[in-house]
Amino acid sequence: SPQIVWSMLGNRQFCSYKMTTKTQNFCRNEYNLTGLCNRSSCPLANSQYATIREEKGRCYLYMKTIERAAFPRRLWERVLLNKNYEKALEQIDENLIYWPRFIRHKCKQRFTKITQYLIRIRKLTLKRQRKLVPLRRKIERREKRREEKALVAAQLDNAIEKELLERLKQDTYGDIYNFPIHAFDKALQQQEAESESESDAEREEEDDEDVDKREFVEAEDSELSDFEDMDKLETSSEEEQEEEEEVEKKALHSKSKGKTPLKGPARRKRPYIEIEYEEETEPTSKTKAA
Amino acid sequence: GGGDGGGTAGPGGAPAPARVLFPPTFSVSEIKNKQRRHFMFLRWKQQQRKEKLAAKKKRKKEREALGDQAPPKAIPKTIENQRVYDETTVDPNDEEVAFDEATDEFAPYFNRQTVPKILITTSDRPRGRTVRFCEQLATVIPNSHVYYRRGLALKRIIPQCIARDFTDLIVINEDRKIPNGLVLSHLPDGPTAHFRMSSVRLRKEIKRKGKEPTEHAPEVILNNFTTRLGHSVGRMLASLFPHDPQFIGRQVATFHNQRDYIFFRFHRYIFKSEKKVGIQELGPRFTLKLRSLQKGTFDSKFGEYEWIHKRREMDTSRRKFHL
């Protein structure tokens, strides 16, 4: 009789469907109505019991009565429920008429939950499905290794530098840069070697200043003089370039976060490039100092 | 420890004393004792190295002795040298290819009829790294906008993009908080390339980097795209950037293909003289590996694939590359 069954399984002895956690006991039986291990929801300990289960999107009402307790094969009677929610509820009511209130209530609750999740499944399948593609460990390792080797073989910096120099040679930059072309005029080269070395030195100075070193130059009043000088520097490309570099350096400088490493005794407040002017003013400053 | 070659079970027979060369029939792998086997192997290795060194010295002496008549130095074999010849390698003078390129989907870009406008987005729910990477990529590519995905279907985004005049769509796929894939789709009905992205470095992770990239249009360098497939991919990547670079910006974006890996770098250069150029890396860097190239816009089910990477067929030889 069910009381004996419950007193054995429920409390004292072992029930294989029972799962205990810190706060609650669960029942793993497929026919369980609520999923908890209780006296009233144990399908083994109640001779009159009903559940709702769904298979392939259709819901069925399973019922068990005392009369069939001796026939395990025919124990659970199955009724297919209507697809319509209200009609199915009526069906449950009509099948479980005169059954205990608890079971009827729980059946309807369970049925509601099941239909809700079925609706959600159908909605989700219409949306984009994310497809999980398994990673293959060997292949990943192989690819990584090959990538490293390719990186080493590529020698990116050299390749980029070579390409840029090629482009310079082929005159894609026009006359922004004032480098004399090798193929022609060696004499001119020599002649310009002096001016070039000057300008190169200056440029290199600038570069150094740009990158790291700063030289001590008298810090004149910033913006006014800069603008003045920018006006004056107009025509020649060199000056253009200086101007551009100036502008850039100004921009760069304004963006610097003050993390530049310490250079020399003094640092200029702003990048200052009028080289021609330097040459002019230096002697005057020297004379002043003297 | 045993200093002699005793205890060998090989057909060599007589145990060899320490200083003598190993008899040719002796094999290190026949010793059962692991310690001794290891020891013998090390000795064998040392001997091989000595022989090699001696041979080298001899060759060098011979070469010096011959002087001018010495045969030219042998070119070392590299994987690039030994590459299996790909029949789709593009000849620079090929007319067919030139004609193709004049009429493909990028012709309007190369004829300067269209200005590139890029939409950058991610897969659902991007994590911090991906978001930052997208932002940096947007600074690198001029005229690009980043939009959050928010679970929208690509098929619905694409018509909207076309309506708003975007020319390219970049989707950065993310896995476990790092970006690992890139889908590049040329919009008005253009090809879609799907890349696997690896070793992504954000700007702060790059050592010795410079300031932020400015708004100037960078130059583009495409290296090593030799085959027909490589050509189309190269054109696709080039069409992301405005056709006329601003040289005052002195920025250059490089796509370098090496053994089917496309390395992307973004540098600022400066010419120190006509023979020397200094480059400074700014901007993110990543490597791409082409997975598939599809003819139309992004359509995973019904699209017509021009090229898919099939591991079993294409990865059979170590000297064979497709780009």
mmCIF file with all atom_site columns, N, CA and C in Angstrom, chain B residues 33 94 114-115 124 145 154 162 165 174 196 206-207 254 283 287 291 296 318:
data_model
loop_
_atom_site.group_PDB
_atom_site.id
_atom_site.type_symbol
_atom_site.label_atom_id
_atom_site.label_alt_id
_atom_site.label_comp_id
_atom_site.label_asym_id
_atom_site.label_entity_id
_atom_site.label_seq_id
_atom_site.pdbx_PDB_ins_code
_atom_site.Cartn_x
_atom_site.Cartn_y
_atom_site.Cartn_z
_atom_site.occupancy
_atom_site.B_iso_or_equiv
_atom_site.pdbx_formal_charge
_atom_site.auth_seq_id
_atom_site.auth_comp_id
_atom_site.auth_asym_id
_atom_site.auth_atom_id
_atom_site.pdbx_PDB_model_num
ATOM 1  N N  . ASN B 1 33  ? 69.480 0.281  -22.486 1.00 0.00 ? 33  ASN B N  1
ATOM 2  C CA . ASN B 1 33  ? 69.563 1.083  -21.277 1.00 0.00 ? 33  ASN B CA 1
ATOM 3  C C  . ASN B 1 33  ? 69.422 2.554  -21.644 1.00 0.00 ? 33  ASN B C  1
ATOM 4  N N  . ASP B 1 94  ? 49.734 40.165 -68.058 1.00 0.00 ? 94  ASP B N  1
ATOM 5  C CA . ASP B 1 94  ? 48.631 39.356 -68.541 1.00 0.00 ? 94  ASP B CA 1
ATOM 6  C C  . ASP B 1 94  ? 47.449 40.244 -68.877 1.00 0.00 ? 94  ASP B C  1
ATOM 7  N N  . THR B 1 114 ? 33.883 55.674 -56.763 1.00 0.00 ? 114 THR B N  1
ATOM 8  C CA . THR B 1 114 ? 33.258 55.530 -55.449 1.00 0.00 ? 114 THR B CA 1
ATOM 9  C C  . THR B 1 114 ? 34.269 55.832 -54.365 1.00 0.00 ? 114 THR B C  1
ATOM 10 N N  . VAL B 1 115 ? 33.777 56.399 -53.305 1.00 0.00 ? 115 VAL B N  1
ATOM 11 C CA . VAL B 1 115 ? 34.623 56.667 -52.150 1.00 0.00 ? 115 VAL B CA 1
ATOM 12 C C  . VAL B 1 115 ? 34.312 55.601 -51.115 1.00 0.00 ? 115 VAL B C  1
ATOM 13 N N  . ASP B 1 124 ? 27.639 39.171 -31.822 1.00 0.00 ? 124 ASP B N  1
ATOM 14 C CA . ASP B 1 124 ? 26.831 39.563 -30.672 1.00 0.00 ? 124 ASP B CA 1
ATOM 15 C C  . ASP B 1 124 ? 27.659 39.772 -29.430 1.00 0.00 ? 124 ASP B C  1
ATOM 16 N N  . HIS B 1 145 ? 32.894 53.663 -39.767 1.00 0.00 ? 145 HIS B N  1
ATOM 17 C CA . HIS B 1 145 ? 32.051 53.856 -38.599 1.00 0.00 ? 145 HIS B CA 1
ATOM 18 C C  . HIS B 1 145 ? 31.858 52.535 -37.886 1.00 0.00 ? 145 HIS B C  1
ATOM 19 N N  . LEU B 1 154 ? 22.608 39.657 -40.116 1.00 0.00 ? 154 LEU B N  1
ATOM 20 C CA . LEU B 1 154 ? 23.417 40.304 -41.154 1.00 0.00 ? 154 LEU B CA 1
ATOM 21 C C  . LEU B 1 154 ? 22.628 40.523 -42.426 1.00 0.00 ? 154 LEU B C  1
ATOM 22 N N  . ILE B 1 162 ? 23.470 49.173 -47.813 1.00 0.00 ? 162 ILE B N  1
ATOM 23 C CA . ILE B 1 162 ? 23.522 49.570 -49.215 1.00 0.00 ? 162 ILE B CA 1
ATOM 24 C C  . ILE B 1 162 ? 22.703 50.830 -49.420 1.00 0.00 ? 162 ILE B C  1
ATOM 25 N N  . ASP B 1 165 ? 24.621 53.853 -48.521 1.00 0.00 ? 165 ASP B N  1
ATOM 26 C CA . ASP B 1 165 ? 25.814 54.187 -49.297 1.00 0.00 ? 165 ASP B CA 1
ATOM 27 C C  . ASP B 1 165 ? 27.112 53.676 -48.715 1.00 0.00 ? 165 ASP B C  1
ATOM 28 N N  . GLU B 1 174 ? 34.050 37.174 -32.626 1.00 0.00 ? 174 GLU B N  1
ATOM 29 C CA . GLU B 1 174 ? 34.762 37.108 -31.357 1.00 0.00 ? 174 GLU B CA 1
ATOM 30 C C  . GLU B 1 174 ? 34.559 35.748 -30.714 1.00 0.00 ? 174 GLU B C  1
ATOM 31 N N  . ARG B 1 196 ? 40.359 34.128 -40.937 1.00 0.00 ? 196 ARG B N  1
ATOM 32 C CA . ARG B 1 196 ? 40.608 33.835 -39.542 1.00 0.00 ? 196 ARG B CA 1
ATOM 33 C C  . ARG B 1 196 ? 41.655 34.832 -39.068 1.00 0.00 ? 196 ARG B C  1
ATOM 34 N N  . ILE B 1 206 ? 51.703 47.330 -28.239 1.00 0.00 ? 206 ILE B N  1
ATOM 35 C CA . ILE B 1 206 ? 52.817 47.396 -29.178 1.00 0.00 ? 206 ILE B CA 1
ATOM 36 C C  . ILE B 1 206 ? 53.929 48.192 -28.528 1.00 0.00 ? 206 ILE B C  1
ATOM 37 N N  . LYS B 1 207 ? 55.100 47.631 -28.577 1.00 0.00 ? 207 LYS B N  1
ATOM 38 C CA . LYS B 1 207 ? 56.207 48.338 -27.949 1.00 0.00 ? 207 LYS B CA 1
ATOM 39 C C  . LYS B 1 207 ? 56.704 49.435 -28.870 1.00 0.00 ? 207 LYS B C  1
ATOM 40 N N  . THR B 1 254 ? 50.135 48.341 -44.268 1.00 0.00 ? 254 THR B N  1
ATOM 41 C CA . THR B 1 254 ? 50.747 47.281 -45.056 1.00 0.00 ? 254 THR B CA 1
ATOM 42 C C  . THR B 1 254 ? 49.988 45.985 -44.894 1.00 0.00 ? 254 THR B C  1
ATOM 43 N N  . GLY B 1 283 ? 49.179 52.023 -34.279 1.00 0.00 ? 283 GLY B N  1
ATOM 44 C CA . GLY B 1 283 ? 48.029 51.304 -34.766 1.00 0.00 ? 283 GLY B CA 1
ATOM 45 C C  . GLY B 1 283 ? 48.075 49.813 -34.485 1.00 0.00 ? 283 GLY B C  1
ATOM 46 N N  . THR B 1 287 ? 47.038 39.365 -37.937 1.00 0.00 ? 287 THR B N  1
ATOM 47 C CA . THR B 1 287 ? 47.312 38.541 -39.111 1.00 0.00 ? 287 THR B CA 1
ATOM 48 C C  . THR B 1 287 ? 46.018 37.876 -39.540 1.00 0.00 ? 287 THR B C  1
ATOM 49 N N  . ARG B 1 291 ? 39.876 32.146 -45.295 1.00 0.00 ? 291 ARG B N  1
ATOM 50 C CA . ARG B 1 291 ? 39.181 30.869 -45.191 1.00 0.00 ? 291 ARG B CA 1
ATOM 51 C C  . ARG B 1 291 ? 38.277 30.620 -46.375 1.00 0.00 ? 291 ARG B C  1
ATOM 52 N N  . GLY B 1 296 ? 28.884 36.588 -53.854 1.00 0.00 ? 296 GLY B N  1
ATOM 53 C CA . GLY B 1 296 ? 27.956 37.673 -53.544 1.00 0.00 ? 296 GLY B CA 1
ATOM 54 C C  . GLY B 1 296 ? 28.222 38.227 -52.163 1.00 0.00 ? 296 GLY B C  1
ATOM 55 N N  . ARG B 1 318 ? 53.648 21.103 -47.802 1.00 0.00 ? 318 ARG B N  1
ATOM 56 C CA . ARG B 1 318 ? 54.114 22.255 -47.049 1.00 0.00 ? 318 ARG B CA 1
ATOM 57 C C  . ARG B 1 318 ? 54.649 23.363 -47.921 1.00 0.00 ? 318 ARG B C  1
#
